[in-house]
Amino acid sequence: MQRIIIIGGGVVGLSSAAALAGQGHRVTVLDASVAREASSWNNAGHIAVEQVAPLASIAAIRSAPRRLFARGGALALPPAMASTWLPFALRMMMAARPAGFRAGSAALGALLAEAMPAWRRSVAGDLVREDGHLVGWERAASVAAGRAAWHTADTGIASVADIDPVAFAAITDKVVGAIRFAGSGQIANLSLLAERLEAAVVDRGGSIVRDNAAVIVENGRARVAGHDADLVLVAAGVRSRALMEAAGHRAPMIAERGYHIRAAADRWPRDLPPVVFEDRSLIVTRYGDRVQASSFVELGDPDAPADPRKWDRLEQHVAALGLPMSAPFARWMGSRPTLPDYLPAIGRSRRASNLLYAFGHQHLGLTLAPITAEIVTALVAGKEPFMPITPFDLARFGDRR
């Protein structure tokens, strides 16, 4: 039994905390937030096992100009934050070279192959709906290109089939072509997921403390001021960068800011899985009595003010599609923690033997949380994880000098 401090109460931190507490360790989660404003509890709820190809790719870079927000797309590169996103973009281009992309796809694919089984084994397995998801297009040219792209893509354990666009008829008549994924899924209720994970930590003898934390490394050991611990796990999302850099690591992570709007789901079909409108880079998901429309990749500072134009654009998308969701809309903006190669950072520090880390899961934090927790549990036990985790070693970015 070890005393373990986990910095970060998002889905990765709490999943790890629940798993470690279940192994008999004394776990304390440090998380200053009480409002559940993190991306963990406000994402699209999609268990995206099909997203094997890292977004650090030649294809993504080539398509960037036409995906810019100013041209109606979902990619935002705010000029005022160029000093933040430009270094990240340069690193991403380096990672997107063919050899790096192939290696990243192999590493990410191995993780994603175990994601759904890990969710079934988790304390929240009953919250998983394994109904796949739908993708639709509004233009005939988009249908042909989109179907061809997905049918030739590596989608891991997920499969793709063409379907009649009538599958969208209950929510819109704008879709002219569609596909359905099998093997993917969603979390039925993100708020209930947070409650379930927190309860599991406490029921297994752990505690959740609403407090900030800083990592201090001295003589090859990590500690957190005010807390005794044998091990420290950093799982603090975008805030992990400062924590790890203070410990001497380089973590070139950016805040990949996303936006959503939520409304009452009284007119939204209960049995409809997540739906993606690919022409608009829009995903819409129902959670209990709410329905949520999410979009945008805005690279920048996590603490910068939100851009209201993004919410306005989401409302325009909803209106243009004629979706059965209407005002009043609740608005949210939050940051996905993204490293330039679009792989997570999972492993043990080489600068402090008792410092572990699990962050940088970009769009896949929810998807990969339980399998990340199983890897962390193996590392704590001194065992080899189920797969090589060298591709996720933070040392790939070097140390701070």
mmCIF file of C-alpha atoms in Angstrom:
data_model
loop_
_atom_site.group_PDB
_atom_site.id
_atom_site.type_symbol
_atom_site.label_atom_id
_atom_site.label_comp_id
_atom_site.label_asym_id
_atom_site.label_seq_id
_atom_site.Cartn_x
_atom_site.Cartn_y
_atom_site.Cartn_z
ATOM 1 C CA MET A 1 0.000 0.000 0.000
ATOM 2 C CA GLN A 2 1.336 3.426 -0.971
ATOM 3 C CA ARG A 3 0.249 6.972 -0.318
ATOM 4 C CA ILE A 4 -0.523 8.512 -3.706
ATOM 5 C CA ILE A 5 -1.290 12.132 -4.533
ATOM 6 C CA ILE A 6 -3.128 12.639 -7.832
ATOM 7 C CA ILE A 7 -3.141 16.187 -9.144
ATOM 8 C CA GLY A 8 -6.210 16.617 -11.308
ATOM 9 C CA GLY A 9 -9.841 15.606 -10.875
ATOM 10 C CA GLY A 10 -10.830 15.171 -14.513
ATOM 11 C CA VAL A 11 -11.837 11.873 -16.047
ATOM 12 C CA VAL A 12 -8.234 10.614 -16.370
ATOM 13 C CA GLY A 13 -7.304 11.615 -12.813
ATOM 14 C CA LEU A 14 -10.463 10.210 -11.234
ATOM 15 C CA SER A 15 -10.330 6.994 -13.262
ATOM 16 C CA SER A 16 -6.752 6.480 -12.084
ATOM 17 C CA ALA A 17 -7.696 7.359 -8.520
ATOM 18 C CA ALA A 18 -10.582 4.869 -8.467
ATOM 19 C CA ALA A 19 -8.403 2.109 -9.915
ATOM 20 C CA LEU A 20 -5.531 2.745 -7.495
ATOM 21 C CA ALA A 21 -7.831 3.004 -4.481
ATOM 22 C CA GLY A 22 -9.339 -0.292 -5.587
ATOM 23 C CA GLN A 23 -5.855 -1.823 -5.284
ATOM 24 C CA GLY A 24 -5.672 -0.741 -1.660
ATOM 25 C CA HIS A 25 -3.567 2.406 -2.029
ATOM 26 C CA ARG A 26 -4.263 5.524 0.033
ATOM 27 C CA VAL A 27 -5.263 7.999 -2.659
ATOM 28 C CA THR A 28 -5.782 11.735 -2.377
ATOM 29 C CA VAL A 29 -7.038 13.675 -5.395
ATOM 30 C CA LEU A 30 -6.153 17.367 -5.456
ATOM 31 C CA ASP A 31 -8.501 19.397 -7.638
ATOM 32 C CA ALA A 32 -9.268 23.064 -7.054
ATOM 33 C CA SER A 33 -12.409 23.095 -9.197
ATOM 34 C CA VAL A 34 -15.853 22.385 -7.782
ATOM 35 C CA ALA A 35 -17.886 23.518 -10.797
ATOM 36 C CA ARG A 36 -17.038 20.682 -13.204
ATOM 37 C CA GLU A 37 -16.121 23.144 -15.913
ATOM 38 C CA ALA A 38 -13.301 20.939 -17.246
ATOM 39 C CA SER A 39 -13.463 19.348 -20.683
ATOM 40 C CA SER A 40 -13.892 15.958 -18.998
ATOM 41 C CA TRP A 41 -17.466 16.833 -18.075
ATOM 42 C CA ASN A 42 -18.349 18.972 -21.111
ATOM 43 C CA ASN A 43 -17.091 17.029 -24.118
ATOM 44 C CA ALA A 44 -19.148 15.301 -26.785
ATOM 45 C CA GLY A 45 -19.370 12.107 -24.712
ATOM 46 C CA HIS A 46 -18.164 10.097 -27.699
ATOM 47 C CA ILE A 47 -15.982 7.018 -27.110
ATOM 48 C CA ALA A 48 -14.010 7.557 -30.288
ATOM 49 C CA VAL A 49 -12.251 4.250 -30.889
ATOM 50 C CA GLU A 50 -12.269 4.965 -34.635
ATOM 51 C CA GLN A 51 -9.863 7.920 -34.374
ATOM 52 C CA VAL A 52 -6.706 5.884 -34.902
ATOM 53 C CA ALA A 53 -4.960 8.426 -37.131
ATOM 54 C CA PRO A 54 -3.320 11.210 -35.080
ATOM 55 C CA LEU A 55 -4.375 14.702 -36.096
ATOM 56 C CA ALA A 56 -0.683 15.481 -36.556
ATOM 57 C CA SER A 57 -0.824 14.450 -40.199
ATOM 58 C CA ILE A 58 0.031 15.766 -43.630
ATOM 59 C CA ALA A 59 -3.668 15.566 -44.540
ATOM 60 C CA ALA A 60 -4.683 17.744 -41.587
ATOM 61 C CA ILE A 61 -2.009 20.318 -42.381
ATOM 62 C CA ARG A 62 -2.978 20.503 -46.061
ATOM 63 C CA SER A 63 -6.650 20.930 -45.205
ATOM 64 C CA ALA A 64 -6.052 23.626 -42.571
ATOM 65 C CA PRO A 65 -6.577 26.681 -44.842
ATOM 66 C CA ARG A 66 -10.065 25.602 -45.908
ATOM 67 C CA ARG A 67 -10.984 24.677 -42.332
ATOM 68 C CA LEU A 68 -10.252 28.108 -40.881
ATOM 69 C CA PHE A 69 -12.977 29.829 -38.872
ATOM 70 C CA ALA A 70 -12.821 32.879 -41.124
ATOM 71 C CA ARG A 71 -13.818 30.620 -44.038
ATOM 72 C CA GLY A 72 -16.692 29.023 -42.163
ATOM 73 C CA GLY A 73 -14.671 26.150 -40.714
ATOM 74 C CA ALA A 74 -13.944 24.922 -37.206
ATOM 75 C CA LEU A 75 -10.216 25.720 -36.948
ATOM 76 C CA ALA A 76 -9.390 28.980 -35.170
ATOM 77 C CA LEU A 77 -5.882 30.423 -34.946
ATOM 78 C CA PRO A 78 -6.440 33.724 -33.116
ATOM 79 C CA PRO A 79 -3.822 36.296 -34.213
ATOM 80 C CA ALA A 80 -3.584 37.613 -30.648
ATOM 81 C CA MET A 81 -2.425 34.160 -29.513
ATOM 82 C CA ALA A 82 0.040 33.511 -32.353
ATOM 83 C CA SER A 83 2.968 33.405 -29.926
ATOM 84 C CA THR A 84 1.232 30.432 -28.288
ATOM 85 C CA TRP A 85 0.044 28.432 -31.287
ATOM 86 C CA LEU A 86 2.833 29.079 -33.786
ATOM 87 C CA PRO A 87 5.527 27.084 -31.894
ATOM 88 C CA PHE A 88 2.975 24.312 -31.401
ATOM 89 C CA ALA A 89 2.123 24.318 -35.118
ATOM 90 C CA LEU A 90 5.783 24.018 -36.073
ATOM 91 C CA ARG A 91 6.219 21.029 -33.741
ATOM 92 C CA MET A 92 3.039 19.476 -35.119
ATOM 93 C CA MET A 93 4.378 19.742 -38.668
ATOM 94 C CA MET A 94 7.530 17.944 -37.599
ATOM 95 C CA ALA A 95 5.468 15.182 -35.961
ATOM 96 C CA ALA A 96 3.299 14.858 -39.080
ATOM 97 C CA ARG A 97 6.114 13.571 -41.257
ATOM 98 C CA PRO A 98 5.278 10.098 -42.655
ATOM 99 C CA ALA A 99 7.470 8.056 -40.309
ATOM 100 C CA GLY A 100 6.174 9.896 -37.248
ATOM 101 C CA PHE A 101 2.589 9.615 -38.403
ATOM 102 C CA ARG A 102 2.909 5.852 -38.961
ATOM 103 C CA ALA A 103 4.479 5.354 -35.542
ATOM 104 C CA GLY A 104 1.837 7.533 -33.902
ATOM 105 C CA SER A 105 -0.989 5.649 -35.597
ATOM 106 C CA ALA A 106 0.403 2.319 -34.404
ATOM 107 C CA ALA A 107 0.773 3.542 -30.819
ATOM 108 C CA LEU A 108 -2.634 5.216 -30.713
ATOM 109 C CA GLY A 109 -4.292 2.241 -32.384
ATOM 110 C CA ALA A 110 -2.961 -0.125 -29.736
ATOM 111 C CA LEU A 111 -4.447 2.049 -26.992
ATOM 112 C CA LEU A 112 -7.777 2.499 -28.747
ATOM 113 C CA ALA A 113 -8.135 -1.234 -29.335
ATOM 114 C CA GLU A 114 -8.337 -1.679 -25.559
ATOM 115 C CA ALA A 115 -10.436 1.406 -24.812
ATOM 116 C CA MET A 116 -13.900 -0.127 -24.958
ATOM 117 C CA PRO A 117 -12.958 -3.290 -23.016
ATOM 118 C CA ALA A 118 -11.421 -1.047 -20.345
ATOM 119 C CA TRP A 119 -14.642 0.961 -20.136
ATOM 120 C CA ARG A 120 -16.597 -2.279 -19.639
ATOM 121 C CA ARG A 121 -14.262 -3.199 -16.762
ATOM 122 C CA SER A 122 -14.522 0.229 -15.119
ATOM 123 C CA VAL A 123 -16.746 1.237 -12.227
ATOM 124 C CA ALA A 124 -18.866 3.206 -14.710
ATOM 125 C CA GLY A 125 -19.251 0.499 -17.324
ATOM 126 C CA ASP A 126 -23.035 0.629 -17.093
ATOM 127 C CA LEU A 127 -22.976 4.233 -18.325
ATOM 128 C CA VAL A 128 -21.540 3.200 -21.689
ATOM 129 C CA ARG A 129 -23.883 2.963 -24.671
ATOM 130 C CA GLU A 130 -22.315 0.856 -27.421
ATOM 131 C CA ASP A 131 -24.597 1.988 -30.226
ATOM 132 C CA GLY A 132 -21.942 3.422 -32.519
ATOM 133 C CA HIS A 133 -22.494 6.826 -34.097
ATOM 134 C CA LEU A 134 -23.780 8.398 -37.305
ATOM 135 C CA VAL A 135 -21.996 10.676 -39.771
ATOM 136 C CA GLY A 136 -23.946 12.680 -42.339
ATOM 137 C CA TRP A 137 -23.231 15.079 -45.193
ATOM 138 C CA GLU A 138 -25.385 17.787 -46.757
ATOM 139 C CA ARG A 139 -23.778 17.912 -50.213
ATOM 140 C CA ALA A 140 -23.479 15.149 -52.787
ATOM 141 C CA ALA A 141 -19.784 15.896 -53.347
ATOM 142 C CA SER A 142 -19.163 15.649 -49.620
ATOM 143 C CA VAL A 143 -20.922 12.282 -49.482
ATOM 144 C CA ALA A 144 -18.670 10.765 -52.125
ATOM 145 C CA ALA A 145 -15.465 12.183 -50.648
ATOM 146 C CA GLY A 146 -16.435 11.477 -47.052
ATOM 147 C CA ARG A 147 -17.512 7.902 -47.623
ATOM 148 C CA ALA A 148 -14.360 7.180 -49.622
ATOM 149 C CA ALA A 149 -12.165 8.646 -46.899
ATOM 150 C CA TRP A 150 -13.768 6.679 -44.063
ATOM 151 C CA HIS A 151 -13.976 3.394 -45.984
ATOM 152 C CA THR A 152 -10.239 3.528 -46.669
ATOM 153 C CA ALA A 153 -9.189 4.876 -43.258
ATOM 154 C CA ASP A 154 -7.780 2.787 -40.429
ATOM 155 C CA THR A 155 -10.648 2.837 -37.934
ATOM 156 C CA GLY A 156 -9.226 0.221 -35.593
ATOM 157 C CA ILE A 157 -11.869 -1.923 -33.950
ATOM 158 C CA ALA A 158 -14.702 0.189 -35.383
ATOM 159 C CA SER A 159 -16.397 -0.650 -38.672
ATOM 160 C CA VAL A 160 -18.170 1.584 -41.190
ATOM 161 C CA ALA A 161 -21.278 0.950 -43.287
ATOM 162 C CA ASP A 162 -23.218 3.152 -45.706
ATOM 163 C CA ILE A 163 -26.750 3.855 -44.529
ATOM 164 C CA ASP A 164 -29.824 5.619 -45.838
ATOM 165 C CA PRO A 165 -29.948 9.279 -44.738
ATOM 166 C CA VAL A 166 -33.451 8.567 -43.467
ATOM 167 C CA ALA A 167 -31.623 7.683 -40.228
ATOM 168 C CA PHE A 168 -31.404 11.447 -39.672
ATOM 169 C CA ALA A 169 -35.038 12.145 -40.544
ATOM 170 C CA ALA A 170 -36.151 12.567 -36.936
ATOM 171 C CA ILE A 171 -33.827 15.554 -36.481
ATOM 172 C CA THR A 172 -33.173 17.071 -39.942
ATOM 173 C CA ASP A 173 -34.003 16.749 -43.631
ATOM 174 C CA LYS A 174 -30.726 18.313 -44.760
ATOM 175 C CA VAL A 175 -28.618 15.129 -44.835
ATOM 176 C CA VAL A 176 -28.283 13.562 -48.294
ATOM 177 C CA GLY A 177 -25.760 10.808 -47.496
ATOM 178 C CA ALA A 178 -24.650 9.013 -44.341
ATOM 179 C CA ILE A 179 -22.608 6.247 -42.764
ATOM 180 C CA ARG A 180 -22.878 4.456 -39.446
ATOM 181 C CA PHE A 181 -20.015 3.348 -37.255
ATOM 182 C CA ALA A 182 -20.246 0.195 -35.174
ATOM 183 C CA GLY A 183 -17.879 -0.413 -32.270
ATOM 184 C CA SER A 184 -17.810 3.149 -30.982
ATOM 185 C CA GLY A 185 -20.044 4.434 -28.197
ATOM 186 C CA GLN A 186 -20.927 7.201 -25.808
ATOM 187 C CA ILE A 187 -21.282 7.970 -22.137
ATOM 188 C CA ALA A 188 -24.964 8.322 -21.348
ATOM 189 C CA ASN A 189 -24.484 11.081 -18.753
ATOM 190 C CA LEU A 190 -21.232 12.937 -18.066
ATOM 191 C CA SER A 191 -22.435 14.442 -14.776
ATOM 192 C CA LEU A 192 -23.351 10.994 -13.502
ATOM 193 C CA LEU A 193 -19.946 9.734 -14.641
ATOM 194 C CA ALA A 194 -18.217 12.373 -12.510
ATOM 195 C CA GLU A 195 -20.366 11.454 -9.522
ATOM 196 C CA ARG A 196 -19.722 7.742 -10.025
ATOM 197 C CA LEU A 197 -15.947 8.128 -10.186
ATOM 198 C CA GLU A 198 -15.772 10.462 -7.198
ATOM 199 C CA ALA A 199 -17.949 8.102 -5.161
ATOM 200 C CA ALA A 200 -15.729 5.148 -6.106
ATOM 201 C CA VAL A 201 -12.650 6.989 -4.864
ATOM 202 C CA VAL A 202 -14.250 7.847 -1.538
ATOM 203 C CA ASP A 203 -15.932 4.445 -1.064
ATOM 204 C CA ARG A 204 -12.537 2.778 -1.533
ATOM 205 C CA GLY A 205 -10.935 4.860 1.191
ATOM 206 C CA GLY A 206 -9.605 7.741 -0.880
ATOM 207 C CA SER A 207 -10.297 11.449 -0.553
ATOM 208 C CA ILE A 208 -10.872 14.420 -2.826
ATOM 209 C CA VAL A 209 -9.402 17.712 -1.649
ATOM 210 C CA ARG A 210 -10.326 20.995 -3.290
ATOM 211 C CA ASP A 211 -6.895 22.544 -3.424
ATOM 212 C CA ASN A 212 -4.227 23.720 -5.844
ATOM 213 C CA ALA A 213 -0.919 21.886 -5.949
ATOM 214 C CA ALA A 214 2.648 22.355 -7.115
ATOM 215 C CA VAL A 215 5.232 19.658 -7.762
ATOM 216 C CA ILE A 216 8.640 20.107 -6.181
ATOM 217 C CA VAL A 217 11.524 17.860 -7.200
ATOM 218 C CA GLU A 218 14.480 17.562 -4.818
ATOM 219 C CA ASN A 219 17.220 14.943 -4.850
ATOM 220 C CA GLY A 220 15.436 12.878 -7.470
ATOM 221 C CA ARG A 221 12.132 12.721 -5.588
ATOM 222 C CA ALA A 222 8.874 14.573 -6.107
ATOM 223 C CA ARG A 223 6.709 16.025 -3.384
ATOM 224 C CA VAL A 224 3.638 18.211 -3.083
ATOM 225 C CA ALA A 225 3.722 20.952 -0.477
ATOM 226 C CA GLY A 226 1.412 20.233 2.444
ATOM 227 C CA HIS A 227 0.835 16.598 1.538
ATOM 228 C CA ASP A 228 2.744 13.438 2.377
ATOM 229 C CA ALA A 229 3.033 10.980 -0.457
ATOM 230 C CA ASP A 230 5.068 8.052 -1.703
ATOM 231 C CA LEU A 231 4.004 8.686 -5.303
ATOM 232 C CA VAL A 232 2.717 11.712 -7.207
ATOM 233 C CA LEU A 233 0.617 11.423 -10.374
ATOM 234 C CA VAL A 234 0.140 14.501 -12.552
ATOM 235 C CA ALA A 235 -3.150 14.242 -14.451
ATOM 236 C CA ALA A 236 -4.206 17.868 -14.541
ATOM 237 C CA GLY A 237 -5.079 18.380 -18.197
ATOM 238 C CA VAL A 238 -3.750 21.635 -19.632
ATOM 239 C CA ARG A 239 -2.424 22.601 -16.181
ATOM 240 C CA SER A 240 -0.048 19.634 -16.351
ATOM 241 C CA ARG A 241 2.362 21.575 -18.528
ATOM 242 C CA ALA A 242 3.359 24.011 -15.798
ATOM 243 C CA LEU A 243 3.545 21.233 -13.208
ATOM 244 C CA MET A 244 5.829 19.060 -15.308
ATOM 245 C CA GLU A 245 8.008 21.917 -16.513
ATOM 246 C CA ALA A 246 8.544 22.966 -12.910
ATOM 247 C CA ALA A 247 9.842 19.428 -12.377
ATOM 248 C CA GLY A 248 12.330 19.870 -15.219
ATOM 249 C CA HIS A 249 10.426 18.269 -18.094
ATOM 250 C CA ARG A 250 9.474 19.779 -21.415
ATOM 251 C CA ALA A 251 5.755 19.469 -22.126
ATOM 252 C CA PRO A 252 4.926 21.531 -25.234
ATOM 253 C CA MET A 253 1.187 21.265 -24.740
ATOM 254 C CA ILE A 254 -1.398 23.722 -25.993
ATOM 255 C CA ALA A 255 -4.964 24.464 -24.992
ATOM 256 C CA GLU A 256 -7.130 23.220 -27.839
ATOM 257 C CA ARG A 257 -10.258 25.128 -26.960
ATOM 258 C CA GLY A 258 -13.678 23.731 -27.826
ATOM 259 C CA TYR A 259 -17.166 25.216 -27.536
ATOM 260 C CA HIS A 260 -20.611 23.815 -26.975
ATOM 261 C CA ILE A 261 -24.208 24.861 -26.508
ATOM 262 C CA ARG A 262 -26.765 22.837 -24.560
ATOM 263 C CA ALA A 263 -30.560 22.920 -24.627
ATOM 264 C CA ALA A 264 -33.530 20.924 -23.390
ATOM 265 C CA ALA A 265 -33.810 17.550 -25.131
ATOM 266 C CA ASP A 266 -37.594 17.266 -24.967
ATOM 267 C CA ARG A 267 -37.807 16.981 -28.782
ATOM 268 C CA TRP A 268 -34.628 14.935 -29.325
ATOM 269 C CA PRO A 269 -34.982 11.159 -29.897
ATOM 270 C CA ARG A 270 -33.863 9.180 -26.848
ATOM 271 C CA ASP A 271 -32.400 6.290 -28.810
ATOM 272 C CA LEU A 272 -30.357 8.322 -31.293
ATOM 273 C CA PRO A 273 -26.574 7.828 -30.907
ATOM 274 C CA PRO A 274 -24.129 10.731 -31.380
ATOM 275 C CA VAL A 275 -24.528 12.369 -34.782
ATOM 276 C CA VAL A 276 -21.752 14.091 -36.703
ATOM 277 C CA PHE A 277 -22.407 16.665 -39.421
ATOM 278 C CA GLU A 278 -19.035 16.447 -41.100
ATOM 279 C CA ASP A 279 -19.509 19.408 -43.459
ATOM 280 C CA ARG A 280 -19.814 21.575 -40.344
ATOM 281 C CA SER A 281 -17.376 19.724 -38.021
ATOM 282 C CA LEU A 282 -20.314 19.476 -35.626
ATOM 283 C CA ILE A 283 -21.203 16.651 -33.231
ATOM 284 C CA VAL A 284 -24.531 16.525 -31.413
ATOM 285 C CA THR A 285 -25.197 14.238 -28.455
ATOM 286 C CA ARG A 286 -28.039 13.747 -26.014
ATOM 287 C CA TYR A 287 -27.347 13.436 -22.261
ATOM 288 C CA GLY A 288 -30.434 12.592 -20.262
ATOM 289 C CA ASP A 289 -32.702 15.630 -20.558
ATOM 290 C CA ARG A 290 -30.137 17.803 -22.391
ATOM 291 C CA VAL A 291 -28.830 17.843 -25.945
ATOM 292 C CA GLN A 292 -25.434 19.322 -26.781
ATOM 293 C CA ALA A 293 -23.903 20.648 -30.019
ATOM 294 C CA SER A 294 -20.090 20.844 -29.967
ATOM 295 C CA SER A 295 -17.424 22.088 -32.337
ATOM 296 C CA PHE A 296 -14.232 24.124 -32.892
ATOM 297 C CA VAL A 297 -10.521 23.671 -32.513
ATOM 298 C CA GLU A 298 -9.230 26.982 -31.221
ATOM 299 C CA LEU A 299 -5.521 26.893 -30.414
ATOM 300 C CA GLY A 300 -4.396 29.281 -27.728
ATOM 301 C CA ASP A 301 -4.274 30.282 -24.079
ATOM 302 C CA PRO A 302 -6.593 28.371 -21.725
ATOM 303 C CA ASP A 303 -7.191 31.526 -19.686
ATOM 304 C CA ALA A 304 -8.051 33.858 -22.580
ATOM 305 C CA PRO A 305 -11.672 35.030 -22.791
ATOM 306 C CA ALA A 306 -14.053 32.958 -24.871
ATOM 307 C CA ASP A 307 -14.952 34.131 -28.373
ATOM 308 C CA PRO A 308 -18.766 34.653 -28.486
ATOM 309 C CA ARG A 309 -18.718 34.282 -32.271
ATOM 310 C CA LYS A 310 -18.136 30.551 -31.792
ATOM 311 C CA TRP A 311 -21.356 30.141 -29.833
ATOM 312 C CA ASP A 312 -23.199 32.273 -32.388
ATOM 313 C CA ARG A 313 -21.867 30.024 -35.165
ATOM 314 C CA LEU A 314 -23.069 26.919 -33.295
ATOM 315 C CA GLU A 315 -26.560 28.403 -32.995
ATOM 316 C CA GLN A 316 -26.469 29.200 -36.723
ATOM 317 C CA HIS A 317 -25.548 25.592 -37.500
ATOM 318 C CA VAL A 318 -28.416 24.301 -35.375
ATOM 319 C CA ALA A 319 -30.871 26.658 -37.095
ATOM 320 C CA ALA A 320 -29.595 25.885 -40.606
ATOM 321 C CA LEU A 321 -29.980 22.146 -40.009
ATOM 322 C CA GLY A 322 -33.395 22.620 -38.435
ATOM 323 C CA LEU A 323 -32.390 20.531 -35.431
ATOM 324 C CA PRO A 324 -34.998 20.032 -32.687
ATOM 325 C CA MET A 325 -33.124 22.040 -30.062
ATOM 326 C CA SER A 326 -33.920 25.632 -29.242
ATOM 327 C CA ALA A 327 -33.112 28.505 -26.917
ATOM 328 C CA PRO A 328 -32.357 29.112 -24.156
ATOM 329 C CA PHE A 329 -28.875 27.699 -24.761
ATOM 330 C CA ALA A 330 -26.288 27.136 -22.044
ATOM 331 C CA ARG A 331 -22.832 28.081 -23.346
ATOM 332 C CA TRP A 332 -19.441 26.555 -22.482
ATOM 333 C CA MET A 333 -15.833 26.833 -23.589
ATOM 334 C CA GLY A 334 -13.002 24.634 -22.345
ATOM 335 C CA SER A 335 -9.549 23.350 -23.197
ATOM 336 C CA ARG A 336 -8.460 19.976 -24.493
ATOM 337 C CA PRO A 337 -4.843 19.243 -23.452
ATOM 338 C CA THR A 338 -2.979 18.568 -26.694
ATOM 339 C CA LEU A 339 0.647 17.714 -27.408
ATOM 340 C CA PRO A 340 2.032 18.407 -30.914
ATOM 341 C CA ASP A 341 2.176 14.740 -31.990
ATOM 342 C CA TYR A 342 -1.393 14.185 -30.750
ATOM 343 C CA LEU A 343 -0.291 11.328 -28.499
ATOM 344 C CA PRO A 344 -0.849 11.387 -24.735
ATOM 345 C CA ALA A 345 1.919 11.564 -22.164
ATOM 346 C CA ILE A 346 1.773 8.490 -19.923
ATOM 347 C CA GLY A 347 4.700 7.185 -17.903
ATOM 348 C CA ARG A 348 7.200 7.638 -15.108
ATOM 349 C CA SER A 349 9.472 10.652 -14.811
ATOM 350 C CA ARG A 350 13.175 10.166 -15.439
ATOM 351 C CA ARG A 351 13.923 13.105 -13.174
ATOM 352 C CA ALA A 352 11.980 11.906 -10.132
ATOM 353 C CA SER A 353 11.523 8.198 -9.532
ATOM 354 C CA ASN A 354 8.214 8.659 -7.687
ATOM 355 C CA LEU A 355 6.628 11.021 -10.223
ATOM 356 C CA LEU A 356 4.112 9.586 -12.720
ATOM 357 C CA TYR A 357 2.095 11.428 -15.344
ATOM 358 C CA ALA A 358 -1.003 10.883 -17.493
ATOM 359 C CA PHE A 359 -2.196 13.852 -19.537
ATOM 360 C CA GLY A 360 -2.322 15.307 -23.048
ATOM 361 C CA HIS A 361 -5.058 13.028 -24.390
ATOM 362 C CA GLN A 362 -6.369 15.737 -26.802
ATOM 363 C CA HIS A 363 -9.824 14.705 -28.093
ATOM 364 C CA LEU A 364 -9.515 11.234 -26.573
ATOM 365 C CA GLY A 365 -9.433 11.872 -22.819
ATOM 366 C CA LEU A 366 -12.856 10.365 -22.227
ATOM 367 C CA THR A 367 -12.165 7.506 -24.634
ATOM 368 C CA LEU A 368 -8.824 6.556 -23.089
ATOM 369 C CA ALA A 369 -9.388 7.318 -19.398
ATOM 370 C CA PRO A 370 -9.999 3.744 -18.143
ATOM 371 C CA ILE A 371 -7.190 2.166 -20.170
ATOM 372 C CA THR A 372 -4.851 4.955 -19.042
ATOM 373 C CA ALA A 373 -5.852 4.164 -15.458
ATOM 374 C CA GLU A 374 -4.937 0.508 -16.011
ATOM 375 C CA ILE A 375 -1.505 1.517 -17.335
ATOM 376 C CA VAL A 376 -0.955 3.800 -14.334
ATOM 377 C CA THR A 377 -1.994 0.995 -11.973
ATOM 378 C CA ALA A 378 0.558 -1.320 -13.585
ATOM 379 C CA LEU A 379 3.311 1.294 -13.241
ATOM 380 C CA VAL A 380 2.490 1.815 -9.566
ATOM 381 C CA ALA A 381 2.653 -1.948 -9.010
ATOM 382 C CA GLY A 382 6.025 -2.146 -10.763
ATOM 383 C CA LYS A 383 4.580 -4.278 -13.565
ATOM 384 C CA GLU A 384 4.871 -4.006 -17.315
ATOM 385 C CA PRO A 385 1.735 -2.479 -18.859
ATOM 386 C CA PHE A 386 -0.232 -4.528 -21.386
ATOM 387 C CA MET A 387 1.552 -2.707 -24.233
ATOM 388 C CA PRO A 388 4.801 -0.795 -24.728
ATOM 389 C CA ILE A 389 4.327 2.794 -23.570
ATOM 390 C CA THR A 390 7.604 4.231 -24.867
ATOM 391 C CA PRO A 391 5.708 6.258 -27.545
ATOM 392 C CA PHE A 392 3.961 8.112 -24.702
ATOM 393 C CA ASP A 393 7.125 8.879 -22.724
ATOM 394 C CA LEU A 394 7.395 12.606 -22.052
ATOM 395 C CA ALA A 395 11.125 12.318 -22.659
ATOM 396 C CA ARG A 396 10.330 12.392 -26.399
ATOM 397 C CA PHE A 397 10.241 16.181 -26.063
ATOM 398 C CA GLY A 398 13.491 16.437 -24.080
ATOM 399 C CA ASP A 399 14.166 18.059 -20.717
ATOM 400 C CA ARG A 400 14.271 21.721 -19.786
ATOM 401 C CA ARG A 401 17.759 23.138 -19.402
#
